[in-house]
Amino acid sequence: MKWGKVVVTGGAGFIGSHIVDYIASHFLADEIVVIDNFSSGSLKNVEHHLDKKYFKLVKADLKQYDPSWVDTLKDVDVVFHLAANPEVRVSSIEPRIHFNENIVATFNVLEASRKHDVKMHFFASSSTVYGDAEKIPTPEDHPLKPISVYGASKAACELLYYTYTKLYGFSVAVGRYANIIGYRSNHGVIVDFINKLRRNPQLLEILGDGTQRKSYLHISDAIEATFAIIRYTEKEKGFQVFNIGNEDWVTVKEIADIVVEEMGLRNVEYRFVMVTPDGRGWPGDVKLMLLDITKIKSLTGWRPKLTSKDAVRKTVRELLGKENI
Ligand code: NAD
């Protein structure tokens, strides 16, 4: 696998910047173009590439179909489409943001790709497309019944991709990520807990009843999985959907315990904030999430190296600056 030119949308974000690092460190492409509007991404995540010949940064908003970024797709071999608003919680309060940031932006990326005949894509989807799954662990062929606008927007994007594979001969590797965590994480429960405990080391407010149980995957495992499914899709072509998650799960209360322990705190009072009657963190929050990863394991040979708990602990240590990746 050696490409000429690749584009990473959202490449200044958490997962996108790790994808850029992986491509650069494995010499997978001659040229890497990052398109990002820095709404949640940071220049710091890519600053080590800025003076490199292979690297180009385009500051642009994908919601606007504009030649400033559209024409950077000329002669591109692969588009890694990571740009989105990843905040599930926000989507229940401001649904329009997710419609625009996720669906409109994705449609524009597809149209720009059609214009420049870029056939190979990776799309960052999410476990939230399944909603409250009837089957756990949840396999890829489970019905898509999202309970958040975020999940619905990801499902809609998947359908757009599917149609572009049928109509225009695109190939797309769809990665339905579980909770991805690690160095450069900028949102989610771990970041939230660390920030709250820095502000008040005696009291931790926990959204929901703390029994929410989900699968967490460390970024190092997630990146390996992402490239495993791209390699597979380059070979097999068409629309290929894979769950990318861990084989076990961890509760929100267990995450709180790990964060408190790693921050060296004692006697922290947990205050559970009941936002919904059944103890979810927020309306639209899935309470139980564990993806069936049989497919990716059997077709690509990938498997996670760290358990959910180990991934949580490693992430806390990385975010506290106690450990590097
Ligand atoms: P992130 O917020 O760190 O990265 C998103 C990046 O996209 C940011 O750099 C942001 O500035 C950029 N962006 C957003 N809207 C844009 C626009 N209109 N134009 C240009 N750039 C734009 O989030 P992340 O956690 O790295 O997530 C990356 C992708 O993976 C997202 O699509 C997200 O939905 C998906 N995903 C993430 C997780 C997770 O646990 N982190 C789980 C499932 C799916």
Coordinates of C-alpha atoms and ligand atoms in Angstrom, one line a residue:
M1 CA 0.0 0.0 0.0
K2 CA 1.7 3.2 -1.2
W3 CA -0.3 6.2 -2.3
G4 CA 0.6 9.3 -4.2
K5 CA -1.7 11.9 -2.5
V6 CA -4.2 11.5 0.3
V7 CA -6.6 13.8 2.0
V8 CA -7.6 13.7 5.6
T9 CA -10.6 15.8 6.5
G10 CA -10.7 16.7 10.2
G11 CA -6.9 15.8 10.2
A12 CA -6.3 18.4 12.9
G13 CA -8.7 16.6 15.3
F14 CA -8.1 13.7 17.7
I15 CA -8.4 10.6 15.4
G16 CA -7.6 12.4 12.2
S17 CA -4.2 13.6 13.5
H18 CA -3.3 10.1 14.5
I19 CA -4.2 8.9 11.0
V20 CA -1.9 11.6 9.6
D21 CA 0.9 10.5 11.9
Y22 CA 0.5 6.9 10.9
I23 CA 0.6 7.7 7.2
A24 CA 3.7 9.8 7.6
S25 CA 5.5 7.4 9.9
H26 CA 4.8 4.4 7.7
F27 CA 5.6 6.4 4.5
L28 CA 2.2 5.4 3.0
A29 CA 1.8 8.5 0.8
D30 CA 4.0 11.1 -0.9
E31 CA 1.6 13.9 -0.1
I32 CA -0.8 14.3 2.8
V33 CA -3.4 17.1 2.7
V34 CA -5.3 18.0 5.8
I35 CA -8.6 19.9 5.4
D36 CA -9.9 21.3 8.7
N37 CA -11.8 24.3 9.9
F38 CA -10.4 24.0 13.4
S39 CA -13.8 24.0 15.0
S40 CA -12.7 21.4 17.4
G41 CA -9.3 20.5 16.0
S42 CA -6.0 22.1 17.0
L43 CA -2.9 23.2 15.1
K44 CA -0.9 21.6 17.9
N45 CA -2.0 18.1 16.8
V46 CA -0.3 18.5 13.4
E47 CA 2.4 21.1 14.1
H48 CA 5.2 18.5 13.9
H49 CA 4.3 18.1 10.2
L50 CA 4.0 21.7 9.2
D51 CA 7.5 22.2 7.8
K52 CA 7.5 18.8 6.0
K53 CA 7.5 18.6 2.2
Y54 CA 4.8 15.9 2.2
F55 CA 2.4 18.0 4.2
K56 CA -0.2 20.6 3.2
L57 CA -2.8 22.2 5.5
V58 CA -5.9 23.7 4.0
K59 CA -8.1 25.7 6.4
A60 CA -11.6 25.4 5.1
D61 CA -15.1 24.6 6.1
L62 CA -16.5 21.6 4.3
K63 CA -20.1 22.9 4.7
Q64 CA -19.2 25.4 2.0
Y65 CA -18.7 23.7 -1.4
D66 CA -15.7 25.9 -2.3
P67 CA -12.8 25.5 -4.8
S68 CA -10.3 26.4 -2.0
W69 CA -10.7 22.8 -0.7
V70 CA -12.7 21.0 -3.5
D71 CA -9.8 21.3 -5.9
T72 CA -7.3 19.9 -3.5
L73 CA -9.0 16.6 -4.3
K74 CA -7.4 16.5 -7.7
D75 CA -5.2 13.5 -8.2
V76 CA -6.0 12.1 -4.8
D77 CA -5.9 8.4 -4.2
V78 CA -7.7 8.1 -0.9
V79 CA -9.9 10.4 1.2
F80 CA -10.1 9.8 4.9
H81 CA -13.2 11.6 6.0
L82 CA -13.1 12.3 9.7
A83 CA -14.4 15.8 9.9
A84 CA -17.6 16.0 11.9
N85 CA -19.1 17.3 15.0
P86 CA -18.4 14.3 17.3
E87 CA -20.4 15.6 20.4
V88 CA -23.4 13.2 20.7
R89 CA -24.7 15.3 23.6
V90 CA -24.9 18.5 21.6
S91 CA -27.0 16.8 18.9
S92 CA -30.0 16.5 21.1
I93 CA -29.9 20.2 21.9
E94 CA -28.9 21.6 18.5
P95 CA -29.8 19.0 15.9
R96 CA -29.2 21.4 13.0
I97 CA -25.4 21.5 13.9
H98 CA -25.2 17.7 13.2
F99 CA -27.3 17.9 10.1
N100 CA -24.9 20.5 8.7
E101 CA -21.6 19.4 10.1
N102 CA -22.1 15.7 9.4
I103 CA -24.6 15.3 6.5
V104 CA -24.0 18.4 4.4
A105 CA -20.3 18.3 4.9
T106 CA -20.2 14.6 3.9
F107 CA -22.3 15.2 0.8
N108 CA -19.9 18.0 -0.2
V109 CA -16.9 15.7 0.3
L110 CA -18.7 13.1 -1.9
E111 CA -19.4 15.6 -4.6
A112 CA -15.9 16.9 -4.6
S113 CA -14.6 13.4 -4.9
R114 CA -17.0 12.7 -7.8
K115 CA -15.7 15.8 -9.5
H116 CA -12.1 14.7 -9.2
D117 CA -12.8 11.0 -9.6
V118 CA -11.5 10.0 -6.2
K119 CA -12.9 6.5 -5.7
M120 CA -11.3 5.2 -2.5
H121 CA -12.7 6.4 0.9
F122 CA -12.6 5.8 4.6
F123 CA -15.6 7.1 6.5
A124 CA -15.6 7.5 10.3
S125 CA -18.9 6.2 11.4
S126 CA -20.0 5.3 14.9
S127 CA -21.6 2.6 17.2
T128 CA -24.4 5.1 17.8
V129 CA -26.0 4.1 14.4
Y130 CA -27.4 1.0 16.2
G131 CA -29.2 3.0 19.0
D132 CA -30.3 0.8 21.9
A133 CA -29.2 -2.5 20.3
E134 CA -31.4 -5.5 20.7
K135 CA -28.4 -7.8 20.3
I136 CA -25.2 -7.3 22.4
P137 CA -22.4 -7.7 21.2
T138 CA -23.9 -6.0 18.2
P139 CA -22.9 -7.3 14.7
E140 CA -22.7 -5.1 11.6
D141 CA -26.0 -6.5 10.2
H142 CA -28.0 -5.3 13.2
P143 CA -30.8 -2.9 12.1
L144 CA -29.8 0.8 12.3
K145 CA -32.1 2.5 14.8
P146 CA -30.2 5.5 16.1
I147 CA -31.6 7.3 19.2
S148 CA -29.5 10.5 18.7
V149 CA -29.4 13.0 15.9
Y150 CA -25.6 12.4 15.8
G151 CA -26.2 8.6 15.2
A152 CA -28.9 9.4 12.6
S153 CA -26.5 11.7 10.8
K154 CA -23.8 9.0 10.7
A155 CA -26.3 6.5 9.4
A156 CA -27.5 9.0 6.7
C157 CA -23.8 9.5 5.7
E158 CA -23.3 5.7 5.4
L159 CA -26.3 5.5 3.1
L160 CA -24.9 8.3 0.9
Y161 CA -21.6 6.5 0.7
Y162 CA -23.5 3.3 -0.2
T163 CA -25.3 5.0 -3.0
Y164 CA -22.0 6.5 -4.4
T165 CA -20.5 3.0 -4.4
K166 CA -23.4 1.7 -6.5
L167 CA -23.9 4.7 -8.7
Y168 CA -20.4 6.0 -9.3
G169 CA -18.1 3.1 -8.5
F170 CA -16.7 4.4 -5.2
S171 CA -15.1 2.0 -2.7
V172 CA -15.6 2.9 0.9
A173 CA -14.3 1.4 4.1
V174 CA -16.8 2.4 6.8
G175 CA -15.4 2.1 10.4
R176 CA -18.1 2.1 13.0
Y177 CA -16.0 3.2 15.9
A178 CA -16.9 2.4 19.6
N179 CA -15.6 5.0 22.0
I180 CA -12.1 5.9 20.9
I181 CA -9.8 7.3 23.5
G182 CA -6.2 8.3 24.0
Y183 CA -3.6 11.0 23.7
R184 CA -5.1 14.2 22.1
S185 CA -8.7 13.1 23.1
N186 CA -10.6 16.4 23.4
H187 CA -14.1 15.3 24.4
G188 CA -15.9 12.5 26.1
V189 CA -16.2 11.2 29.6
I190 CA -12.5 10.9 30.5
V191 CA -11.7 14.5 29.5
D192 CA -14.9 15.7 31.2
F193 CA -13.9 13.9 34.5
I194 CA -10.3 15.2 34.5
N195 CA -11.5 18.8 33.9
K196 CA -14.1 18.6 36.6
L197 CA -11.7 17.1 39.1
R198 CA -9.1 19.7 38.3
R199 CA -11.7 22.4 39.1
N200 CA -12.9 20.6 42.3
P201 CA -10.9 17.6 43.6
Q202 CA -13.5 16.8 46.3
L203 CA -16.6 16.4 44.1
L204 CA -17.3 14.7 40.8
E205 CA -20.6 15.2 39.0
I206 CA -21.4 12.1 37.0
L207 CA -24.1 12.4 34.3
G208 CA -26.5 9.4 34.6
D209 CA -26.5 6.7 37.3
G210 CA -22.9 5.5 36.5
T211 CA -24.0 2.0 35.3
Q212 CA -23.8 3.0 31.6
R213 CA -21.5 0.3 30.2
K214 CA -19.6 0.8 27.0
S215 CA -16.7 -0.5 25.0
Y216 CA -13.5 1.8 24.8
L217 CA -10.7 1.3 22.3
H218 CA -7.3 3.0 22.6
I219 CA -6.4 5.2 19.6
S220 CA -3.3 3.0 18.9
D221 CA -5.7 0.0 18.3
A222 CA -8.2 2.1 16.5
I223 CA -5.6 3.3 14.0
E224 CA -4.4 -0.2 13.3
A225 CA -8.0 -1.3 12.7
T226 CA -8.6 1.6 10.4
F227 CA -5.7 0.7 8.1
A228 CA -6.7 -2.9 8.3
I229 CA -10.1 -2.2 6.9
I230 CA -8.8 0.1 4.2
R231 CA -6.3 -2.5 3.0
Y232 CA -9.2 -5.0 2.9
T233 CA -11.5 -2.6 1.0
E234 CA -8.7 -1.7 -1.5
K235 CA -8.6 -5.4 -2.4
E236 CA -12.3 -6.3 -2.3
K237 CA -13.7 -2.9 -3.4
G238 CA -17.3 -1.7 -2.9
F239 CA -19.1 -0.8 0.4
Q240 CA -17.4 -2.5 3.4
V241 CA -18.7 -1.9 6.9
F242 CA -16.7 -2.9 10.0
N243 CA -17.3 -2.5 13.7
I244 CA -14.1 -1.2 15.4
G245 CA -14.3 -1.7 19.1
N246 CA -13.1 -3.7 22.0
E247 CA -14.1 -7.2 23.3
D248 CA -15.1 -6.0 26.7
W249 CA -16.7 -2.9 28.3
V250 CA -16.4 -0.7 31.3
T251 CA -19.0 1.3 33.4
V252 CA -18.9 5.1 33.8
K253 CA -18.4 4.5 37.6
E254 CA -15.4 2.3 36.9
I255 CA -14.0 5.1 34.7
A256 CA -14.5 7.6 37.5
D257 CA -12.6 5.3 39.9
I258 CA -9.7 5.0 37.5
V259 CA -9.5 8.8 36.9
V260 CA -9.6 9.5 40.6
E261 CA -6.9 6.9 41.4
E262 CA -4.6 8.1 38.6
M263 CA -5.0 11.7 39.7
G264 CA -3.9 10.6 43.2
L265 CA -7.2 11.8 44.8
R266 CA -9.0 10.4 47.9
N267 CA -12.4 10.6 49.3
V268 CA -14.0 12.1 46.2
E269 CA -17.7 12.4 46.5
Y270 CA -19.6 11.2 43.4
R271 CA -22.8 13.1 42.7
F272 CA -25.0 11.3 40.1
V273 CA -27.1 13.6 38.0
M274 CA -30.2 11.8 36.8
V275 CA -30.9 13.4 33.4
T276 CA -33.3 10.7 32.2
P277 CA -35.4 8.4 34.4
D278 CA -33.4 5.3 33.3
G279 CA -30.0 6.7 34.2
R280 CA -28.6 7.7 30.8
G281 CA -26.0 10.5 30.7
W282 CA -28.2 12.6 28.4
P283 CA -31.2 12.2 26.1
G284 CA -30.0 10.2 23.2
D285 CA -27.2 8.5 25.2
V286 CA -27.0 4.7 24.5
K287 CA -26.7 3.0 27.9
L288 CA -25.1 -0.3 26.8
M289 CA -22.7 -0.6 23.9
L290 CA -20.5 -3.5 23.0
L291 CA -19.7 -4.1 19.3
D292 CA -19.3 -7.6 17.8
I293 CA -15.8 -7.5 16.2
T294 CA -15.9 -11.0 14.8
K295 CA -15.9 -9.6 11.2
I296 CA -12.9 -7.4 11.4
K297 CA -10.9 -10.1 13.3
S298 CA -11.8 -12.9 10.8
L299 CA -11.4 -10.9 7.6
T300 CA -8.4 -8.7 8.5
G301 CA -6.6 -10.5 11.4
W302 CA -6.7 -7.3 13.5
R303 CA -7.5 -7.6 17.1
P304 CA -7.3 -5.1 20.0
K305 CA -4.1 -5.2 22.1
L306 CA -5.5 -3.3 25.1
T307 CA -8.8 -4.1 27.0
S308 CA -11.3 -1.3 27.7
K309 CA -10.1 -0.8 31.2
D310 CA -6.4 -0.7 30.2
A311 CA -7.3 1.7 27.4
V312 CA -9.0 4.0 29.9
R313 CA -6.1 3.9 32.3
K314 CA -3.6 4.5 29.6
T315 CA -5.6 7.4 28.3
V316 CA -5.9 9.0 31.7
R317 CA -2.1 8.7 32.2
E318 CA -1.5 10.2 28.7
L319 CA -3.8 13.1 29.3
L320 CA -2.2 13.8 32.6
G321 CA 1.2 13.7 31.0
K322 CA 2.3 10.7 33.0
E323 CA 2.8 8.5 29.9
N324 CA 3.4 9.1 26.2
I325 CA 2.1 6.9 23.4
Ligands
NAD1 P1 -12.5 15.8 16.7 O1 -13.5 16.8 17.0 O2 -11.2 15.8 17.4 O3 -12.2 15.8 15.1 C1 -13.1 16.4 14.2 C2 -12.3 17.3 13.3 O4 -13.1 17.8 12.2 C3 -11.8 18.6 14.0 O5 -10.4 18.8 13.8 C4 -12.7 19.7 13.5 O6 -12.0 20.9 13.6 C5 -12.9 19.2 12.1 N1 -14.2 19.7 11.5 C6 -15.4 19.6 12.0 N2 -16.3 20.2 11.2 C7 -15.6 20.6 10.1 C8 -16.0 21.2 8.9 N3 -17.3 21.6 8.6 N4 -15.0 21.5 8.0 C9 -13.7 21.2 8.2 N5 -13.3 20.5 9.3 C10 -14.3 20.3 10.3 O7 -13.2 14.4 16.8 P2 -12.7 12.9 16.7 O8 -13.0 12.2 18.0 O9 -11.3 12.9 16.2 O10 -13.6 12.3 15.7 C11 -13.2 12.1 14.3 C12 -14.3 11.4 13.6 O11 -14.6 10.1 14.2 C13 -15.7 12.1 13.6 O12 -16.3 11.9 12.3 C14 -16.4 11.4 14.7 O13 -17.8 11.5 14.5 C15 -16.0 10.0 14.5 N6 -16.1 9.2 15.7 C16 -15.3 9.4 16.8 C17 -15.5 8.6 17.9 C18 -14.7 8.9 19.2 O14 -14.9 8.2 20.1 N7 -13.8 9.8 19.2 C19 -16.4 7.6 17.9 C20 -17.1 7.3 16.8 C21 -17.0 8.1 15.7

